Amino acid sequence: MENHEHEPHENHITSYTTLAKVLIGLLFLTFITVAVTGIHLGPLTVAVALIIACVKGGIVLTWFMHLKFELPVFRYMVLGVFLLFALIIIVTFFDYAFR
Amino acid sequence: METQNNQLNYIEDTQGRWGIFAWIFSTDHKRIGILYLISITTFFLLAALMGGLMRLELIAPGETIMDAQTYNGLFTVHGIIMIFLVVIPGLGAVFGNFFLPIMIGARDVAFPRLNLFSWWIYMAGAILAVYSQFAGDGPPDTGWTFYAPYSTESGTNVVAAVFAAFVLGFSSILTGLNFIVTIHRMRAPGMTWFKMPLFPWSLYATAWIQVLATPIVGITLMMIVAERLFQIGFFDPALGGDPILYQHLFWIYSHPAVYIMILPAMGVITEIIPTFAKKSIFGYKAIALSSVAIAAVGYFVWGHHMYTSGMSGTARWFFSFLTFIVAIPSAIKVFNWVATMYKGSIDARTPFLYAATFIFLFMIGGLTGLVLGSLATDVHVHDTSFVVAHFHYIIFGGMGFAFFAAIHYWWPKMFGKMYNERVANIAWLITFVGFNVLYFPLFVIGIQGMPRRYFDYLPEFHAGHLISTIGAFILLSGLFLMIINIYRAKKHVTPAGDNPWGGVTLEWQVPSPPPTLNFDEIPTITKSPYSFEK
Amino acid sequence: MEEHRDDIGSRMGMWIFIFTELLLFGGLFLVYAIYRADYSAEFHTAAHELNAFIGALNTVILLVSSATVAMAITAVQKENKKLALILVAITLLMALFFLVNKYFEWGHKIHLGIYPGSELLTKLERGELLFFGLYYFMTGLHGFHIVVGMILLTVVFFKIKSGAINAGSFVLLENGGLYWHLVDLIWIFLFPLLYLLT
């Protein structure tokens, strides 16, 4: 006997078409990333590339990795880990940005 | 189901395996806990003896029993064994494995085979660590911190030692992973988060640090190996790298690792105090959440190891500020323990003596930590024996004494036999006195300017070192008395009983030693874990 | 006692393992961020040596393989064993393509004398040297994860074939898939940071 709080929809099936749409979206975003580097945006280029990468990562996490259909606690954990990593980078730059 | 009396306990139940294989291939969390207990005790004694040898070298100025290179090797090996093989797995791997499932009303951890696998990885890492001392070009002499650029240049056997630390980290990660899933998924019906005992709470916070901090040191150690083998230049100023970056990466793990050591210790103390004060814990939620707060804030104070490294001024005050913040949740716990004892009917048995000693020594360690955490004073005492004294008060006085407290508290449950309490109390007195005689003088000569990791010193530090060495041998004799006394408990004929201390958490409601499946029927929890009122 | 089974718990365990992997690479991304801030011009010059086309091709390969392994879960749930096997096989084939590409990419660079510790590299600007150090370390570690993922998915393939993974019990496939998506996820960040700097 375990403490199964709120079981999610255990037999959720993601349809082939949804997955195909997600794939097309990801390929499109990849195309945009490559195309954008051709335009000279200066320092913004990296920012744009990283924002697009984050969007792609979010899509992979949500649909391919089924986060959308898991218990909420999974989403909190993932969010926490990314927050932690962002904070580590920021705190380290307290040193490098002010040397 | 069978009745309680017909069930074999976990020691009798070999599950059809023969001799030693019934232990090293068993997936029973209790047997795995015992495996860790034996291995960790062995490594602890080994490294403690090395500590004794170092103290002997420092008994008088000049070379006494070893040369400088041997001394460098010895403090490195002492550090590697104590940190990676003893203190970091320590309480979690031994008592966490044994008692976490019982305390939350489960039959085992979530992944029993993975649990056994962790122990095997631990042993593999241990063998590598020992191998690095004897094979190749001599024992590593970098200190357990493997600071670049020296670790990328030293001619000693650094790669093997670094790889050992990497493997041990992997074992630590798997244990942490197992505990997190166990606590999320396997609590008994009715045991909400805030009805869970506080030792599991501390293990939960610890497990997250193990999982989220260890990979960083893993990759850092890999970079050291790559640096040595391929000259990738990450930490080599000649190739454009930055040695301070190594220190950042190293302490991003190794400072949180300090909390891997101390959080379960705090959890143990939180279990022991209410049992012997016969009073419900004061401030349950504050203690539970302060564990989480320590884990979270403790992640961002790593820079206080690096004030003198050449880091930017902004980073220095920032890290100093956060260091003071992290003292708050630690102090909350201390106040709650004291408040729990207030007006309790205290029964000063052996486990309680150790627990009270923990609070005393942890206070000294914690407050001297603030001396080191504040920028100006740290610059004065950085890398002196003041630091050595400080972290031994935390790690040995804190985690070590909590381990002794835990073993005296839970031994009758684990083996069903009580040790001789009178001898145990004498051993407590000797270790307590020896500990303070050993480490307190190091504060004094540290402030006077005695550097750490030196095998020789100026004559003015002689008195301090002499007293400290005498303390070391008092401490060692106390330790041996304690271990022999615990070991001799098996000769006692009369069983200890299921609940010798009058504890109220779940582990005291199962037989001693516990049956293989822990519970006949998984209990349903309705009350808070520390309700002494009937 | 019958074997304790908890699919959610298993997936949670896999996720936590994925967190450790993310932070393992996280350490490298931190090193990258710091040296890139210090040597941004030299990183740009060095990145010219990388072939953005191969990088983009490998991105597409990994995205497709990620989709196929996700579809394999759908196929198993719909009890279409044959399709599931085909989809996992495609994933494995894609992984192989990725490694072949990587082999030629690395081979070409080593042929040009660009590899850690090479004479050419020590003569370059310091920032360029660090860039190539990071390039080899990051793509090497990522490649290692591709190999591990392939081993996992091969096991999964045979378990689907034997029927051990079926519509009633497929958490192993889900976990293998999660690991594969992780490999993809990391590449999604590696690709712009290493190849698209020009």
PDB file of N, CA and C in Angstrom, chain A residues 85 88-89 93, chain B residues 215-224 226-227 232 234-235 245 249 252, chain C residues 20-36 43 130-143 145 186 189-190 193-194:
ATOM      1  N   PHE A  85      20.108  25.978 -11.909  1.00  0.00           N
ATOM      2  CA  PHE A  85      21.225  26.138 -12.832  1.00  0.00           C
ATOM      3  C   PHE A  85      21.388  27.604 -13.244  1.00  0.00           C
ATOM      4  N   ILE A  88      23.076  29.402 -10.463  1.00  0.00           N
ATOM      5  CA  ILE A  88      24.513  29.102 -10.369  1.00  0.00           C
ATOM      6  C   ILE A  88      25.282  29.985 -11.344  1.00  0.00           C
ATOM      7  N   ILE A  89      24.769  30.093 -12.570  1.00  0.00           N
ATOM      8  CA  ILE A  89      25.467  30.909 -13.570  1.00  0.00           C
ATOM      9  C   ILE A  89      25.500  32.367 -13.118  1.00  0.00           C
ATOM     10  N   PHE A  93      28.822  34.666 -12.105  1.00  0.00           N
ATOM     11  CA  PHE A  93      29.175  35.901 -12.812  1.00  0.00           C
ATOM     12  C   PHE A  93      29.296  37.094 -11.861  1.00  0.00           C
TER      13      PHE A  93
ATOM     14  N   PRO B 215      26.914  15.985  -9.587  1.00  0.00           N
ATOM     15  CA  PRO B 215      27.337  15.975 -10.995  1.00  0.00           C
ATOM     16  C   PRO B 215      28.344  17.075 -11.320  1.00  0.00           C
ATOM     17  N   ILE B 216      28.234  18.214 -10.634  1.00  0.00           N
ATOM     18  CA  ILE B 216      29.139  19.317 -10.947  1.00  0.00           C
ATOM     19  C   ILE B 216      30.577  18.937 -10.607  1.00  0.00           C
ATOM     20  N   VAL B 217      30.776  18.293  -9.455  1.00  0.00           N
ATOM     21  CA  VAL B 217      32.143  17.901  -9.132  1.00  0.00           C
ATOM     22  C   VAL B 217      32.567  16.762 -10.047  1.00  0.00           C
ATOM     23  N   GLY B 218      31.611  15.927 -10.458  1.00  0.00           N
ATOM     24  CA  GLY B 218      31.940  14.853 -11.387  1.00  0.00           C
ATOM     25  C   GLY B 218      32.564  15.402 -12.654  1.00  0.00           C
ATOM     26  N   ILE B 219      31.899  16.380 -13.240  1.00  0.00           N
ATOM     27  CA  ILE B 219      32.406  16.921 -14.502  1.00  0.00           C
ATOM     28  C   ILE B 219      33.703  17.686 -14.254  1.00  0.00           C
ATOM     29  N   THR B 220      33.812  18.334 -13.094  1.00  0.00           N
ATOM     30  CA  THR B 220      35.037  19.077 -12.788  1.00  0.00           C
ATOM     31  C   THR B 220      36.227  18.140 -12.685  1.00  0.00           C
ATOM     32  N   LEU B 221      36.015  17.005 -12.030  1.00  0.00           N
ATOM     33  CA  LEU B 221      37.110  16.052 -11.898  1.00  0.00           C
ATOM     34  C   LEU B 221      37.479  15.473 -13.266  1.00  0.00           C
ATOM     35  N   MET B 222      36.446  15.282 -14.119  1.00  0.00           N
ATOM     36  CA  MET B 222      36.746  14.832 -15.483  1.00  0.00           C
ATOM     37  C   MET B 222      37.605  15.863 -16.215  1.00  0.00           C
ATOM     38  N   MET B 223      37.316  17.143 -15.950  1.00  0.00           N
ATOM     39  CA  MET B 223      38.112  18.192 -16.607  1.00  0.00           C
ATOM     40  C   MET B 223      39.562  18.123 -16.146  1.00  0.00           C
ATOM     41  N   ILE B 224      39.764  17.824 -14.869  1.00  0.00           N
ATOM     42  CA  ILE B 224      41.143  17.682 -14.362  1.00  0.00           C
ATOM     43  C   ILE B 224      41.851  16.550 -15.104  1.00  0.00           C
ATOM     44  N   ALA B 226      41.085  15.390 -18.093  1.00  0.00           N
ATOM     45  CA  ALA B 226      41.310  15.822 -19.475  1.00  0.00           C
ATOM     46  C   ALA B 226      42.482  16.795 -19.544  1.00  0.00           C
ATOM     47  N   GLU B 227      42.564  17.640 -18.533  1.00  0.00           N
ATOM     48  CA  GLU B 227      43.656  18.612 -18.471  1.00  0.00           C
ATOM     49  C   GLU B 227      45.006  17.899 -18.419  1.00  0.00           C
ATOM     50  N   ILE B 232      43.715  20.444 -22.321  1.00  0.00           N
ATOM     51  CA  ILE B 232      42.663  21.270 -22.890  1.00  0.00           C
ATOM     52  C   ILE B 232      42.714  22.698 -22.370  1.00  0.00           C
ATOM     53  N   PHE B 234      41.642  24.324 -19.617  1.00  0.00           N
ATOM     54  CA  PHE B 234      40.571  25.027 -18.913  1.00  0.00           C
ATOM     55  C   PHE B 234      41.084  25.747 -17.665  1.00  0.00           C
ATOM     56  N   PHE B 235      42.056  25.132 -16.984  1.00  0.00           N
ATOM     57  CA  PHE B 235      42.491  25.699 -15.702  1.00  0.00           C
ATOM     58  C   PHE B 235      43.953  26.118 -15.730  1.00  0.00           C
ATOM     59  N   LEU B 245      38.517  29.372 -11.701  1.00  0.00           N
ATOM     60  CA  LEU B 245      37.302  28.710 -12.169  1.00  0.00           C
ATOM     61  C   LEU B 245      37.226  27.288 -11.610  1.00  0.00           C
ATOM     62  N   LEU B 249      34.058  25.722  -9.514  1.00  0.00           N
ATOM     63  CA  LEU B 249      33.373  24.471  -9.839  1.00  0.00           C
ATOM     64  C   LEU B 249      33.493  23.480  -8.692  1.00  0.00           C
ATOM     65  N   ILE B 252      31.252  24.589  -5.822  1.00  0.00           N
ATOM     66  CA  ILE B 252      29.817  24.502  -6.121  1.00  0.00           C
ATOM     67  C   ILE B 252      29.290  23.149  -5.658  1.00  0.00           C
TER      68      ILE B 252
ATOM     69  N   THR C  20      20.578  14.861 -12.911  1.00  0.00           N
ATOM     70  CA  THR C  20      22.026  14.792 -12.676  1.00  0.00           C
ATOM     71  C   THR C  20      22.787  14.947 -13.987  1.00  0.00           C
ATOM     72  N   GLU C  21      22.232  14.367 -15.055  1.00  0.00           N
ATOM     73  CA  GLU C  21      22.891  14.499 -16.353  1.00  0.00           C
ATOM     74  C   GLU C  21      22.880  15.952 -16.813  1.00  0.00           C
ATOM     75  N   LEU C  22      21.756  16.614 -16.594  1.00  0.00           N
ATOM     76  CA  LEU C  22      21.659  18.021 -17.006  1.00  0.00           C
ATOM     77  C   LEU C  22      22.710  18.857 -16.279  1.00  0.00           C
ATOM     78  N   LEU C  23      22.896  18.584 -14.986  1.00  0.00           N
ATOM     79  CA  LEU C  23      23.867  19.380 -14.244  1.00  0.00           C
ATOM     80  C   LEU C  23      25.289  18.986 -14.589  1.00  0.00           C
ATOM     81  N   LEU C  24      25.490  17.720 -14.994  1.00  0.00           N
ATOM     82  CA  LEU C  24      26.813  17.307 -15.466  1.00  0.00           C
ATOM     83  C   LEU C  24      27.208  18.174 -16.655  1.00  0.00           C
ATOM     84  N   PHE C  25      26.290  18.291 -17.624  1.00  0.00           N
ATOM     85  CA  PHE C  25      26.556  19.178 -18.755  1.00  0.00           C
ATOM     86  C   PHE C  25      26.517  20.629 -18.308  1.00  0.00           C
ATOM     87  N   GLY C  26      25.705  20.894 -17.282  1.00  0.00           N
ATOM     88  CA  GLY C  26      25.610  22.251 -16.764  1.00  0.00           C
ATOM     89  C   GLY C  26      26.973  22.801 -16.369  1.00  0.00           C
ATOM     90  N   GLY C  27      27.802  21.974 -15.749  1.00  0.00           N
ATOM     91  CA  GLY C  27      29.143  22.402 -15.374  1.00  0.00           C
ATOM     92  C   GLY C  27      29.919  22.870 -16.596  1.00  0.00           C
ATOM     93  N   LEU C  28      29.763  22.126 -17.701  1.00  0.00           N
ATOM     94  CA  LEU C  28      30.471  22.502 -18.934  1.00  0.00           C
ATOM     95  C   LEU C  28      29.892  23.786 -19.526  1.00  0.00           C
ATOM     96  N   PHE C  29      28.566  23.913 -19.472  1.00  0.00           N
ATOM     97  CA  PHE C  29      27.962  25.144 -19.995  1.00  0.00           C
ATOM     98  C   PHE C  29      28.436  26.358 -19.200  1.00  0.00           C
ATOM     99  N   LEU C  30      28.653  26.147 -17.902  1.00  0.00           N
ATOM    100  CA  LEU C  30      29.158  27.246 -17.066  1.00  0.00           C
ATOM    101  C   LEU C  30      30.563  27.653 -17.523  1.00  0.00           C
ATOM    102  N   VAL C  31      31.411  26.658 -17.747  1.00  0.00           N
ATOM    103  CA  VAL C  31      32.769  26.954 -18.226  1.00  0.00           C
ATOM    104  C   VAL C  31      32.685  27.679 -19.567  1.00  0.00           C
ATOM    105  N   TYR C  32      31.801  27.180 -20.422  1.00  0.00           N
ATOM    106  CA  TYR C  32      31.610  27.807 -21.735  1.00  0.00           C
ATOM    107  C   TYR C  32      31.206  29.271 -21.563  1.00  0.00           C
ATOM    108  N   ALA C  33      30.218  29.515 -20.708  1.00  0.00           N
ATOM    109  CA  ALA C  33      29.705  30.879 -20.537  1.00  0.00           C
ATOM    110  C   ALA C  33      30.821  31.819 -20.100  1.00  0.00           C
ATOM    111  N   ILE C  34      31.641  31.358 -19.177  1.00  0.00           N
ATOM    112  CA  ILE C  34      32.675  32.241 -18.644  1.00  0.00           C
ATOM    113  C   ILE C  34      33.753  32.529 -19.690  1.00  0.00           C
ATOM    114  N   TYR C  35      34.220  31.508 -20.376  1.00  0.00           N
ATOM    115  CA  TYR C  35      35.267  31.769 -21.375  1.00  0.00           C
ATOM    116  C   TYR C  35      34.724  32.500 -22.581  1.00  0.00           C
ATOM    117  N   ARG C  36      33.468  32.275 -22.884  1.00  0.00           N
ATOM    118  CA  ARG C  36      32.895  33.005 -23.993  1.00  0.00           C
ATOM    119  C   ARG C  36      32.804  34.493 -23.667  1.00  0.00           C
ATOM    120  N   PHE C  43      36.314  33.265 -29.816  1.00  0.00           N
ATOM    121  CA  PHE C  43      35.344  32.186 -29.984  1.00  0.00           C
ATOM    122  C   PHE C  43      34.709  32.282 -31.375  1.00  0.00           C
ATOM    123  N   LEU C 130      40.850  27.382 -26.133  1.00  0.00           N
ATOM    124  CA  LEU C 130      39.822  26.999 -25.163  1.00  0.00           C
ATOM    125  C   LEU C 130      38.542  26.576 -25.878  1.00  0.00           C
ATOM    126  N   PHE C 131      38.211  27.292 -26.974  1.00  0.00           N
ATOM    127  CA  PHE C 131      37.010  26.931 -27.719  1.00  0.00           C
ATOM    128  C   PHE C 131      37.093  25.487 -28.201  1.00  0.00           C
ATOM    129  N   PHE C 132      38.246  25.132 -28.782  1.00  0.00           N
ATOM    130  CA  PHE C 132      38.353  23.760 -29.287  1.00  0.00           C
ATOM    131  C   PHE C 132      38.393  22.746 -28.153  1.00  0.00           C
ATOM    132  N   GLY C 133      39.001  23.126 -27.032  1.00  0.00           N
ATOM    133  CA  GLY C 133      38.956  22.243 -25.865  1.00  0.00           C
ATOM    134  C   GLY C 133      37.518  21.954 -25.469  1.00  0.00           C
ATOM    135  N   LEU C 134      36.713  23.042 -25.409  1.00  0.00           N
ATOM    136  CA  LEU C 134      35.303  22.875 -25.044  1.00  0.00           C
ATOM    137  C   LEU C 134      34.555  22.082 -26.101  1.00  0.00           C
ATOM    138  N   TYR C 135      34.864  22.379 -27.362  1.00  0.00           N
ATOM    139  CA  TYR C 135      34.182  21.682 -28.457  1.00  0.00           C
ATOM    140  C   TYR C 135      34.388  20.179 -28.344  1.00  0.00           C
ATOM    141  N   TYR C 136      35.645  19.773 -28.168  1.00  0.00           N
ATOM    142  CA  TYR C 136      35.905  18.338 -28.090  1.00  0.00           C
ATOM    143  C   TYR C 136      35.303  17.728 -26.821  1.00  0.00           C
ATOM    144  N   PHE C 137      35.442  18.439 -25.714  1.00  0.00           N
ATOM    145  CA  PHE C 137      34.942  17.890 -24.451  1.00  0.00           C
ATOM    146  C   PHE C 137      33.419  17.739 -24.494  1.00  0.00           C
ATOM    147  N   MET C 138      32.741  18.805 -24.957  1.00  0.00           N
ATOM    148  CA  MET C 138      31.277  18.776 -24.924  1.00  0.00           C
ATOM    149  C   MET C 138      30.704  17.793 -25.931  1.00  0.00           C
ATOM    150  N   THR C 139      31.203  17.852 -27.173  1.00  0.00           N
ATOM    151  CA  THR C 139      30.642  16.922 -28.159  1.00  0.00           C
ATOM    152  C   THR C 139      31.071  15.497 -27.846  1.00  0.00           C
ATOM    153  N   GLY C 140      32.262  15.338 -27.256  1.00  0.00           N
ATOM    154  CA  GLY C 140      32.712  13.998 -26.888  1.00  0.00           C
ATOM    155  C   GLY C 140      31.820  13.391 -25.822  1.00  0.00           C
ATOM    156  N   LEU C 141      31.549  14.168 -24.788  1.00  0.00           N
ATOM    157  CA  LEU C 141      30.682  13.665 -23.713  1.00  0.00           C
ATOM    158  C   LEU C 141      29.275  13.399 -24.253  1.00  0.00           C
ATOM    159  N   HIS C 142      28.826  14.285 -25.142  1.00  0.00           N
ATOM    160  CA  HIS C 142      27.502  14.080 -25.740  1.00  0.00           C
ATOM    161  C   HIS C 142      27.489  12.800 -26.580  1.00  0.00           C
ATOM    162  N   GLY C 143      28.557  12.602 -27.344  1.00  0.00           N
ATOM    163  CA  GLY C 143      28.657  11.387 -28.157  1.00  0.00           C
ATOM    164  C   GLY C 143      28.636  10.140 -27.285  1.00  0.00           C
ATOM    165  N   HIS C 145      27.092   9.859 -24.540  1.00  0.00           N
ATOM    166  CA  HIS C 145      25.704   9.642 -24.129  1.00  0.00           C
ATOM    167  C   HIS C 145      24.871   9.039 -25.253  1.00  0.00           C
ATOM    168  N   ILE C 186      20.082  18.211 -24.859  1.00  0.00           N
ATOM    169  CA  ILE C 186      21.412  18.810 -24.701  1.00  0.00           C
ATOM    170  C   ILE C 186      21.945  19.285 -26.042  1.00  0.00           C
ATOM    171  N   PHE C 189      20.923  22.704 -27.238  1.00  0.00           N
ATOM    172  CA  PHE C 189      21.693  23.844 -26.734  1.00  0.00           C
ATOM    173  C   PHE C 189      23.122  23.861 -27.266  1.00  0.00           C
ATOM    174  N   LEU C 190      23.697  22.685 -27.441  1.00  0.00           N
ATOM    175  CA  LEU C 190      25.079  22.637 -27.933  1.00  0.00           C
ATOM    176  C   LEU C 190      25.165  23.212 -29.341  1.00  0.00           C
ATOM    177  N   LEU C 193      25.300  27.046 -29.619  1.00  0.00           N
ATOM    178  CA  LEU C 193      26.431  27.601 -28.875  1.00  0.00           C
ATOM    179  C   LEU C 193      27.769  27.297 -29.544  1.00  0.00           C
ATOM    180  N   LEU C 194      27.854  26.157 -30.195  1.00  0.00           N
ATOM    181  CA  LEU C 194      29.140  25.807 -30.812  1.00  0.00           C
ATOM    182  C   LEU C 194      29.186  26.142 -32.297  1.00  0.00           C
TER     183      LEU C 194
END
